[in-house]
Coordinates of C-alpha atoms in Angstrom, one line a residue:
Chain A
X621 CA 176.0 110.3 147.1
X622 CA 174.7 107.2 145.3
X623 CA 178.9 106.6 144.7
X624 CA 179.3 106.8 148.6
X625 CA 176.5 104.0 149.0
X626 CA 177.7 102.1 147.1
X627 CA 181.3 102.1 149.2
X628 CA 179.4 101.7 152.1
X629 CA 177.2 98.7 150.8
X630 CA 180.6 97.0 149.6
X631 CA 182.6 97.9 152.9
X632 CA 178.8 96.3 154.7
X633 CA 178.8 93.1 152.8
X634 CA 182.4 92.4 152.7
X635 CA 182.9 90.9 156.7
X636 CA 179.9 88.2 155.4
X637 CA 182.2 87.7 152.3
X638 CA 185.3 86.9 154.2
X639 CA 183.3 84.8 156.9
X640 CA 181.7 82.5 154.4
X641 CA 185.0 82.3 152.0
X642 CA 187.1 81.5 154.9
X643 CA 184.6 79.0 156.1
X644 CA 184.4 77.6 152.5
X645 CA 188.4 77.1 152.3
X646 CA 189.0 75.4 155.5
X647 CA 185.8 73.4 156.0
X648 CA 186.3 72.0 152.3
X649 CA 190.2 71.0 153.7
X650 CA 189.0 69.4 156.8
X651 CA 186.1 68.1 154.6
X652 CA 189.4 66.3 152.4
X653 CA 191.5 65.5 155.3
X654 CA 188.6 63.7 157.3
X655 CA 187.7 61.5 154.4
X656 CA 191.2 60.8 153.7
X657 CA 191.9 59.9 157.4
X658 CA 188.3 57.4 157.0
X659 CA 189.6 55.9 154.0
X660 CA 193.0 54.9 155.5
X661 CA 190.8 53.5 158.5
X662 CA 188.9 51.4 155.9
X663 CA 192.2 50.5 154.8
X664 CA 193.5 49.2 157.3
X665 CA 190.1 47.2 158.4
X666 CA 190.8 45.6 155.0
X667 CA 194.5 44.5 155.9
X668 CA 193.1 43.2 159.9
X669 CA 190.6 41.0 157.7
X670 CA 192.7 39.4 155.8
X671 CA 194.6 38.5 159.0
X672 CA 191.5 37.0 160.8
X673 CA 191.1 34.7 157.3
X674 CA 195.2 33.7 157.6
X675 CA 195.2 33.1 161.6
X676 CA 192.1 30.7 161.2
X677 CA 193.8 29.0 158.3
X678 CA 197.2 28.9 160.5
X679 CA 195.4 27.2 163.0
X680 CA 193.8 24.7 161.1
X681 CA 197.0 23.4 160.7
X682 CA 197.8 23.2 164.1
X683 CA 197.9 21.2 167.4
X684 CA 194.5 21.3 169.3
X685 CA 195.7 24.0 172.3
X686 CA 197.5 26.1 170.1
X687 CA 195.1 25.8 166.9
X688 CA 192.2 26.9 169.9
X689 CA 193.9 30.0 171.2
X690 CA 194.3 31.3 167.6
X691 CA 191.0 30.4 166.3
X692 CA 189.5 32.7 169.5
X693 CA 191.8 35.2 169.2
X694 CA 190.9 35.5 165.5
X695 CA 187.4 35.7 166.4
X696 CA 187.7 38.5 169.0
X697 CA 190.0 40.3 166.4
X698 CA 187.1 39.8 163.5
X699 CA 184.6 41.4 166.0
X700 CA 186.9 44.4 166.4
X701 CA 187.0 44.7 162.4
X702 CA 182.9 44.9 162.8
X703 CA 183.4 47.9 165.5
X704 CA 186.1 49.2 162.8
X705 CA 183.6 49.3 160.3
X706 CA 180.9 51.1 162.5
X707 CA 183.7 53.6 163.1
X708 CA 183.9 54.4 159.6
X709 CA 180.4 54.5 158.4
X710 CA 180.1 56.9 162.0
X711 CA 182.9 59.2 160.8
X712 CA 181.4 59.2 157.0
X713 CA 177.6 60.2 158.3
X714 CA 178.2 62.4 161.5
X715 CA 182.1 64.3 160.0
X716 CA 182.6 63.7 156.6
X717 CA 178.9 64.5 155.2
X718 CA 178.2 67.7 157.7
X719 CA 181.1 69.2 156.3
X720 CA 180.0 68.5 152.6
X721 CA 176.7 69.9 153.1
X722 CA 178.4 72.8 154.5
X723 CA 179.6 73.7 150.8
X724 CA 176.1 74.1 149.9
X725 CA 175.2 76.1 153.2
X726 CA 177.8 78.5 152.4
X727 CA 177.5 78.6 147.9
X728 CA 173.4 79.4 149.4
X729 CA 174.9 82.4 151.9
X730 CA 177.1 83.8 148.7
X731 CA 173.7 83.7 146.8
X732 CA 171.9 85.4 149.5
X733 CA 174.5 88.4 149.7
X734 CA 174.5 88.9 145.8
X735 CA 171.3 89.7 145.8
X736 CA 171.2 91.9 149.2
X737 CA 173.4 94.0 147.1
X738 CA 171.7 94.3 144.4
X739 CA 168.4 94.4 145.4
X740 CA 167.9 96.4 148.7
X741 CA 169.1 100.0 149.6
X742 CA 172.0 100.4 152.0
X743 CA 170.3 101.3 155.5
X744 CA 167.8 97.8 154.7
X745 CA 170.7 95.6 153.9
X746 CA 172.9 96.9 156.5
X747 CA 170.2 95.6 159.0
X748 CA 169.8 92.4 157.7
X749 CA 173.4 91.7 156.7
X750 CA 174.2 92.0 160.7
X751 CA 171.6 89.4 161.2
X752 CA 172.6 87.0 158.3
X753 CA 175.7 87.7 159.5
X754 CA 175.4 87.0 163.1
X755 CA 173.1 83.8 162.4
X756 CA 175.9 82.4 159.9
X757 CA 178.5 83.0 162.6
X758 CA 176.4 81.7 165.4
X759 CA 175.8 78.0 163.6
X760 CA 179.3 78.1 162.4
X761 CA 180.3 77.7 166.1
X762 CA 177.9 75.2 166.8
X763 CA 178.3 73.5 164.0
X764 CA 182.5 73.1 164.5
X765 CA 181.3 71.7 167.7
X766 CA 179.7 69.7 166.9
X767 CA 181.4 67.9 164.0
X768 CA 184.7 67.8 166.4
X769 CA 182.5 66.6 169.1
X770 CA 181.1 63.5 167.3
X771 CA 184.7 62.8 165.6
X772 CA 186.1 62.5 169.0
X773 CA 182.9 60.6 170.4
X774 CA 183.1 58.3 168.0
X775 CA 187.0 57.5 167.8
X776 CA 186.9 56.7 171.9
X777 CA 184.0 54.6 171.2
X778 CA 186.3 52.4 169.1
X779 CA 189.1 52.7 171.3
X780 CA 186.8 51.4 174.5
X781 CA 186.1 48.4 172.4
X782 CA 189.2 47.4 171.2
X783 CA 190.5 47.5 174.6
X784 CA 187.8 45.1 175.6
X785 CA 188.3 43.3 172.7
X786 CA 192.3 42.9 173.3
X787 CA 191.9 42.0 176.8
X788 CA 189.5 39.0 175.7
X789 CA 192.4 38.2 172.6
X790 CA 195.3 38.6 175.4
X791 CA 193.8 35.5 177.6
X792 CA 193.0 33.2 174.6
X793 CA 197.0 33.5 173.4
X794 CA 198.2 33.5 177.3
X795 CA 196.0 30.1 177.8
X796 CA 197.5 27.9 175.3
X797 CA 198.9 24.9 177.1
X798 CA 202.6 24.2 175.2
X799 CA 203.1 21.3 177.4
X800 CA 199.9 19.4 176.4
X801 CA 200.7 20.3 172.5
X802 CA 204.2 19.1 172.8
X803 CA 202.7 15.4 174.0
X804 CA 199.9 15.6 171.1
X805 CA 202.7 16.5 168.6
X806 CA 204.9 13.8 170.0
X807 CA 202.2 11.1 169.9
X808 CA 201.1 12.3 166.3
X809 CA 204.9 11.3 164.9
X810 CA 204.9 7.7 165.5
X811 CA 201.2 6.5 166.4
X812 CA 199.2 3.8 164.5
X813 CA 197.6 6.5 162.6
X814 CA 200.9 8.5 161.8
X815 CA 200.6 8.6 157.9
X816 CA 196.3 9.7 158.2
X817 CA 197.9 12.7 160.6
X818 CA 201.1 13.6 158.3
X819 CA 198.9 13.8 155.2
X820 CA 196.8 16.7 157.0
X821 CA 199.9 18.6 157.8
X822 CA 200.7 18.1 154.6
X823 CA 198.0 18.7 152.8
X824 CA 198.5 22.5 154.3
X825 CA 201.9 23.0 153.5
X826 CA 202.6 22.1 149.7
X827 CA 201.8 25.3 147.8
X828 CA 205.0 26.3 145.8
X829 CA 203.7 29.7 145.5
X830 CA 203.0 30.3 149.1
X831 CA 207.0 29.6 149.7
X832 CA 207.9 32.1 147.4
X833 CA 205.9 34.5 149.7
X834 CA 207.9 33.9 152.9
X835 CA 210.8 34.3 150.9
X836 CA 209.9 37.9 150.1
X837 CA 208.9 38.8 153.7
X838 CA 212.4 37.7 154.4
X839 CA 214.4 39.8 152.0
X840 CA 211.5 42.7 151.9
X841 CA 213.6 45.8 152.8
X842 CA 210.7 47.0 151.0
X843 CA 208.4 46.8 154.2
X844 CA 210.6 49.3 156.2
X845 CA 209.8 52.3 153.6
X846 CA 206.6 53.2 154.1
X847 CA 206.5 52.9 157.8
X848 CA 208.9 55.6 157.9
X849 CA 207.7 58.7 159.3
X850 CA 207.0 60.8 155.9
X851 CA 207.8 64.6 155.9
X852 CA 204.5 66.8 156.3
X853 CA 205.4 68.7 153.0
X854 CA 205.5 65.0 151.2
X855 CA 202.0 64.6 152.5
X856 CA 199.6 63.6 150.0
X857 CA 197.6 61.1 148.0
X858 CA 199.8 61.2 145.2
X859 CA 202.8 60.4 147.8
X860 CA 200.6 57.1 148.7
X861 CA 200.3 56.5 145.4
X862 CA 203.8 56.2 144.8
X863 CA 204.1 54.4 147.9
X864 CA 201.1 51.8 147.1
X865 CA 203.3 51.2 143.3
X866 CA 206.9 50.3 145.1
X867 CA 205.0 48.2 147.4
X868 CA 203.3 46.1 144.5
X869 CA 206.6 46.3 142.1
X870 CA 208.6 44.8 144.9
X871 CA 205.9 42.5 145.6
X872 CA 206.4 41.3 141.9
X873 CA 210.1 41.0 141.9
Chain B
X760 CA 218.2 -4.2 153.5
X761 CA 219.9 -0.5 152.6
X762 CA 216.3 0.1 150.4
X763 CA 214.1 -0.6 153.3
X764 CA 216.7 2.2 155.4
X765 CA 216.9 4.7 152.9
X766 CA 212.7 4.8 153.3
X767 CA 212.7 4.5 156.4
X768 CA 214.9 7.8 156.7
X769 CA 212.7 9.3 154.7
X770 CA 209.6 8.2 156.7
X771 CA 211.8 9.5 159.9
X772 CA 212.8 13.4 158.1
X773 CA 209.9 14.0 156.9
X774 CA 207.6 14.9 160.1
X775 CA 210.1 17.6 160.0
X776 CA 209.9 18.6 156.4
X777 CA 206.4 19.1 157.2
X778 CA 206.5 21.2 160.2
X779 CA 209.1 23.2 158.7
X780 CA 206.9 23.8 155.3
X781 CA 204.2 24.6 157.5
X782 CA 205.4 27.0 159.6
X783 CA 207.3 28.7 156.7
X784 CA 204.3 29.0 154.6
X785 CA 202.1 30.4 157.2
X786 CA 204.5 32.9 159.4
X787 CA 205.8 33.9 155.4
X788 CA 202.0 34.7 155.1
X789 CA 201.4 35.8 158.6
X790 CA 204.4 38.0 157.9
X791 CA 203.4 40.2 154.7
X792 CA 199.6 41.0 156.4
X793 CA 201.4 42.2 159.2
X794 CA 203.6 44.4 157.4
X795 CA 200.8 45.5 155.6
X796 CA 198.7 46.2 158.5
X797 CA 202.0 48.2 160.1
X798 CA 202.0 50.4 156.6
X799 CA 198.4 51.0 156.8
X800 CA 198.8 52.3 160.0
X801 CA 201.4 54.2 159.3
X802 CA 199.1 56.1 156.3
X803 CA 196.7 56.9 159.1
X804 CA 199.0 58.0 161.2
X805 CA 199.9 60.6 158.0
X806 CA 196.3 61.4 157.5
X807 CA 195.9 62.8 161.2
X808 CA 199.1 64.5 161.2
X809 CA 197.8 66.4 158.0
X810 CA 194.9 67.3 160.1
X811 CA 196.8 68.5 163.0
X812 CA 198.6 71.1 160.5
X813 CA 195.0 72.0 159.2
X814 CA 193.3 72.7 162.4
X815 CA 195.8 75.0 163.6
X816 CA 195.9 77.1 160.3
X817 CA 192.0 77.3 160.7
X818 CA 192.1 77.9 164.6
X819 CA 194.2 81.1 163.5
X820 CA 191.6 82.4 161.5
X821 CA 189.0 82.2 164.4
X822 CA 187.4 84.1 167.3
X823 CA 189.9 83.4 170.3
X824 CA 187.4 81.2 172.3
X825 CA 186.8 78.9 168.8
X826 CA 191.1 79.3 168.2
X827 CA 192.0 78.5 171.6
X828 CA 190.0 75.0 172.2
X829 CA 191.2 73.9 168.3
X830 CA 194.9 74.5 169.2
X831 CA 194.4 72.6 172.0
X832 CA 192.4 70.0 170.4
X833 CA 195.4 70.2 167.4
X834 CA 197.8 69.6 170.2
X835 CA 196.4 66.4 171.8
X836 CA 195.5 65.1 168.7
X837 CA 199.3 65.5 167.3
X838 CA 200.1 63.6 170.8
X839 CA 197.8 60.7 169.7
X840 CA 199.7 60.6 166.5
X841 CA 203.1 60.1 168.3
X842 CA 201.7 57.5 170.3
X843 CA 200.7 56.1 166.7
X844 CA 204.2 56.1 165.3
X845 CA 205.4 54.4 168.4
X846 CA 202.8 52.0 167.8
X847 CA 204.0 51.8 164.6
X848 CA 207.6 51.0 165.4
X849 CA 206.8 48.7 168.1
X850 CA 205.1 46.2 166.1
X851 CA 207.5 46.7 163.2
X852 CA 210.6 45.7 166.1
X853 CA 208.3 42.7 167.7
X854 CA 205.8 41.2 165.7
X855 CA 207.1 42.1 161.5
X856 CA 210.6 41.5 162.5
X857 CA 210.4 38.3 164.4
X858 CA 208.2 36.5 161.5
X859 CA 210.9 37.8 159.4
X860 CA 213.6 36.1 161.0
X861 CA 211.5 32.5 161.4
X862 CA 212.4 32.9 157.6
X863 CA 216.0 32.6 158.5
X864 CA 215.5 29.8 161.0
X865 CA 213.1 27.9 158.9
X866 CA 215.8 27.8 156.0
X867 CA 218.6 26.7 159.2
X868 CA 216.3 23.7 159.7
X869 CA 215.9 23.1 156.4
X870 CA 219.7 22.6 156.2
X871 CA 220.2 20.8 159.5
X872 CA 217.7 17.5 157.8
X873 CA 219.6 17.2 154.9
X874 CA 223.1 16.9 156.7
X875 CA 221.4 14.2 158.3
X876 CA 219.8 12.9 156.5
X877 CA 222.9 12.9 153.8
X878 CA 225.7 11.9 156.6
X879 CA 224.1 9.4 159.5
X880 CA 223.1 6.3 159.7
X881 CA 219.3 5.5 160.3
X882 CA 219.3 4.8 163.9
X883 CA 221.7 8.5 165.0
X884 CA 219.4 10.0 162.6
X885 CA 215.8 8.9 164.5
X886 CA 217.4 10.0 167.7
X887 CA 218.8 13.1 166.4
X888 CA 215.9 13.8 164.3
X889 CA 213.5 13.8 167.1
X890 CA 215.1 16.0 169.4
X891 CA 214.8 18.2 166.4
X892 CA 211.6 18.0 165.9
X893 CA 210.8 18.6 169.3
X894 CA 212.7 21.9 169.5
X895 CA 211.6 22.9 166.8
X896 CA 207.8 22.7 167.6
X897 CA 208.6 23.7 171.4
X898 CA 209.8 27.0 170.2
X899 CA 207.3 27.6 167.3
X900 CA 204.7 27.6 170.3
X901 CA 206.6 29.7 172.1
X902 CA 207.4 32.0 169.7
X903 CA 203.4 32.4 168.2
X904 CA 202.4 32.8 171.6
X905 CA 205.0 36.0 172.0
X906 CA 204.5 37.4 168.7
X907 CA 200.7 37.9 169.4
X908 CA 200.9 38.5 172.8
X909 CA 203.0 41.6 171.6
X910 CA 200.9 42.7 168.8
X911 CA 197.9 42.2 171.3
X912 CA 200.0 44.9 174.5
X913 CA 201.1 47.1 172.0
X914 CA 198.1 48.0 170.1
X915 CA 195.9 47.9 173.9
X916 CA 198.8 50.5 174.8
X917 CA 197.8 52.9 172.0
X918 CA 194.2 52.4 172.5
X919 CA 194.8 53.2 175.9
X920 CA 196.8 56.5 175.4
X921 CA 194.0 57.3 172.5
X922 CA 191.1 57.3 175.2
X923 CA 193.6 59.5 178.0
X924 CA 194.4 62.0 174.6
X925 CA 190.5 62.0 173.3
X926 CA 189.2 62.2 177.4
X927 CA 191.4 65.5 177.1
X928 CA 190.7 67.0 173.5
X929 CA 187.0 66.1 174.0
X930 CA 187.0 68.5 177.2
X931 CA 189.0 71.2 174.8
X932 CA 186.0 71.4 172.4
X933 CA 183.4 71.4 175.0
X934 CA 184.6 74.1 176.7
X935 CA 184.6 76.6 174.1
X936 CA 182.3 79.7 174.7
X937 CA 180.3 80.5 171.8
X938 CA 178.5 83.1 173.3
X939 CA 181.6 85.4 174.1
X940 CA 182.9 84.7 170.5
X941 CA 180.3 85.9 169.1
X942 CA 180.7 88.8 170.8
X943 CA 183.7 89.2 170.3
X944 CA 183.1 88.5 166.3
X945 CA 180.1 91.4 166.4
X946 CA 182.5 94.3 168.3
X947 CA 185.0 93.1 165.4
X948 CA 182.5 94.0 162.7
X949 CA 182.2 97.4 163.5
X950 CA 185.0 98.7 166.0
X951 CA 187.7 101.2 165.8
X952 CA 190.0 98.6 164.6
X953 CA 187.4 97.2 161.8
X954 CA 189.7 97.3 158.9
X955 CA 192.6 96.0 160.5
X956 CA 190.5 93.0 161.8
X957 CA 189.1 92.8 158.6
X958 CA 192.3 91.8 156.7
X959 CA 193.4 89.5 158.9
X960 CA 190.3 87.8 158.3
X961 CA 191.0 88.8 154.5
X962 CA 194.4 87.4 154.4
X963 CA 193.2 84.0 155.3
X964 CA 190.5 83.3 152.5
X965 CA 192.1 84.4 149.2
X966 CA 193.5 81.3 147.4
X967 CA 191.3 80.8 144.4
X968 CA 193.3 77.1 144.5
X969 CA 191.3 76.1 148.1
X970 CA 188.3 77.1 146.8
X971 CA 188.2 74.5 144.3
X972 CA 189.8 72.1 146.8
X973 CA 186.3 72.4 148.7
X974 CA 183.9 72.5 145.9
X975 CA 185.7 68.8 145.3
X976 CA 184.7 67.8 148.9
X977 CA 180.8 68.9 148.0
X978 CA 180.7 67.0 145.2
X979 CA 182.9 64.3 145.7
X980 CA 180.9 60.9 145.1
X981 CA 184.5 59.5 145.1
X982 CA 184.7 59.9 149.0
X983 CA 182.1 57.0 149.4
X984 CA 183.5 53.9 147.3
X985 CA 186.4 53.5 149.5
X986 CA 185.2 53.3 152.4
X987 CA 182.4 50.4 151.4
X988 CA 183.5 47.2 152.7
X989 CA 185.3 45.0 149.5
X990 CA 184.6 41.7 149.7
X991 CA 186.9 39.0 150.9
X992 CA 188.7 37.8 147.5
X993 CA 189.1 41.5 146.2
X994 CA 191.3 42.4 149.6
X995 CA 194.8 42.3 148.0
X996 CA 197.5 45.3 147.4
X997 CA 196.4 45.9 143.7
X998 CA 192.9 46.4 144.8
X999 CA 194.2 49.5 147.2
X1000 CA 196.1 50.7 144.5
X1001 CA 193.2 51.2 141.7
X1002 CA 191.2 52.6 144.3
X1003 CA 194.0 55.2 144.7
X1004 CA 194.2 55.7 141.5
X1005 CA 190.2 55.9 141.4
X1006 CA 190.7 58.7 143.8
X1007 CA 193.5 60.3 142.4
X1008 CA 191.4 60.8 139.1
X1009 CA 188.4 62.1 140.9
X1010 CA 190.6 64.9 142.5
X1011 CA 192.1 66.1 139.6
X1012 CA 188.8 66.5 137.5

């Protein structure tokens, strides 16, 4: 008899067992995979930065239509580096940390079991298992939701800007008058003030290390690597490690 | 009389020398952040497709109402990430590519102001020297003005296709009943078919391996520091790769 209950207790607490582990594996792998896919997007904020810092010094070298239209589109591009970064920190409060707090939701529900077993008689827990059960179930749903609700809220919210962004970026390159650059660069060869004008252009072009980095983006075969689709089994951190190390290595060469 | 031509040639070559530095310092520079900005893409692009494989293995282990609007989700998302790869390729082909080949050009130039300057005589050279110089600058204008007009379309075509994908996956999570999956999840608990149900749900939470893969996402402090903005003059390719490293460690402890 007590050996029968104690079957019967097992076989009751069991389908809450299997709920919560299964909920603890795959929320903890979208829990990785989200942070991984924020941490690429911070990534690649980084490497559009660095581009709004090169464009505005490009321009400064340049002719006053052109050296405009670069400047604004480098502006427009910085403010959709800001909306970039509100994407992340969005992703990191409303997907990343909901499903880190559900590790401690569920190691609380494997606590609450244990001692259902151990402290309650069989018909007792069976009742209340269902209903621990059927609440755990019940914000499990909501909670998946919700999470994939917000990530997708979020992600359009950045897409909607950039296009607004772009379209703003699109007319300040279209706009640049090459005819009226053309006479400025003309006049600026052999006017009174030639020499005060050559000295600014070359002022901006003597760095013997910065023409040993055009070189490398014209003989990188290096570049076309990583863009390369990588097979899913390949798929990891360490793989981008690897990557990340070839890059820098041939970057040295 | 051949002193004062000699500087005078050298007065007359070196508005081009200039240009030419110029514009193959900055497109050199203008060329690795884009390449880098391509290959970061490209990581994020990896990221999502790890979490289209991980939302279909955990829609399998779910209530069919829960199953069914992941899957779909999975599925829209995996179209986003195509439109990202063609993203991907496209600026590789117009914007990476192009820079790369100014390179090429630049070095051309280079050439074409020492033959003259080495072989004609000081009043071929001027004449020669300024159409030159005009080409030259007429097509660098033309050619910046391409190169971001293209990165500008093809990133406002993915951004595009991301808001028709999301407008679509966003429905597919919406529409998910909870109230019939939870039905559907009670009647499981304690049906004819209970054991049989049970394993399936059993045969999807065993690896002790994911468990510890989801503890890490609990207490991962790690998640955060990458994601913080670095400042300016820390935004280089070493700087990703200690923070990959930095992760790398965390993950394994």
């Amino acid at each position: 008899m007590l050996r029968w209950s104690l079957e019967s207790r097992d076989a009751q607490t069991r389908p809450l067992q299997d709920a919560v582990s299964n909920v603890e594996k795959h929320f903890g792998e979208l829990c990785q995979i989200f942070a991984g896919y924020v941490r690429k997007t911070a990534r690649l904020r980084d490497k559009a930065d660095l581009l709004v810092t090169e464009v505005h010094a490009y321009a400064a070298t340049e002719t006053p239509n052109l050296r405009h239209g670069l400047k604004n589109f480098a502006e427009e591009f910085a403010k959709l580096q800001d909306y970039r970064q509100a994407e992340v920190e969005r992703l990191e409060a409303k997907v990343v940390e909901p499903l880190k707090t559900y590790g401690t939701i569920v190691k609380m529900k494997r606590a609450e079991t244990e001692l259902q077993r151990a402290t309650m008689d069989a018909t007792r827990t069976s009742r209340h298992l269902e209903e621990t059960i059927d609440n755990f179930e019940k914000q499990k749903i909501k909670d998946i939701k919700n999470i994939f609700s917000e990530f997708i809220t979020i992600e359009m919210l950045f897409h909607g800007k950039a296009l607004e962004v772009y379209t703003a970026a699109y007319q300040n390159i279209q706009k640049i008058d090459e005819e009226e650059d053309l006479e400025v660069f003309r006049s600026s060869l052999y006017p009174p003030d030639y020499s005060t004008r050559l000295d600014i252009v070359r002022a901006n072009s003597k760095s013997p290390l910065q023409r040993s980095i055009s070189a490398k983006c014209v003989t990188g075969t290096g570049q076309q690597i990583p863009t390369a689709r990588i097979r899913k089994d390949q798929q990891d951190d360490e793989e981008d490690d690897e990557d990340d190390e070839l890059e820098v290595t041939e970057e040295e060469n």
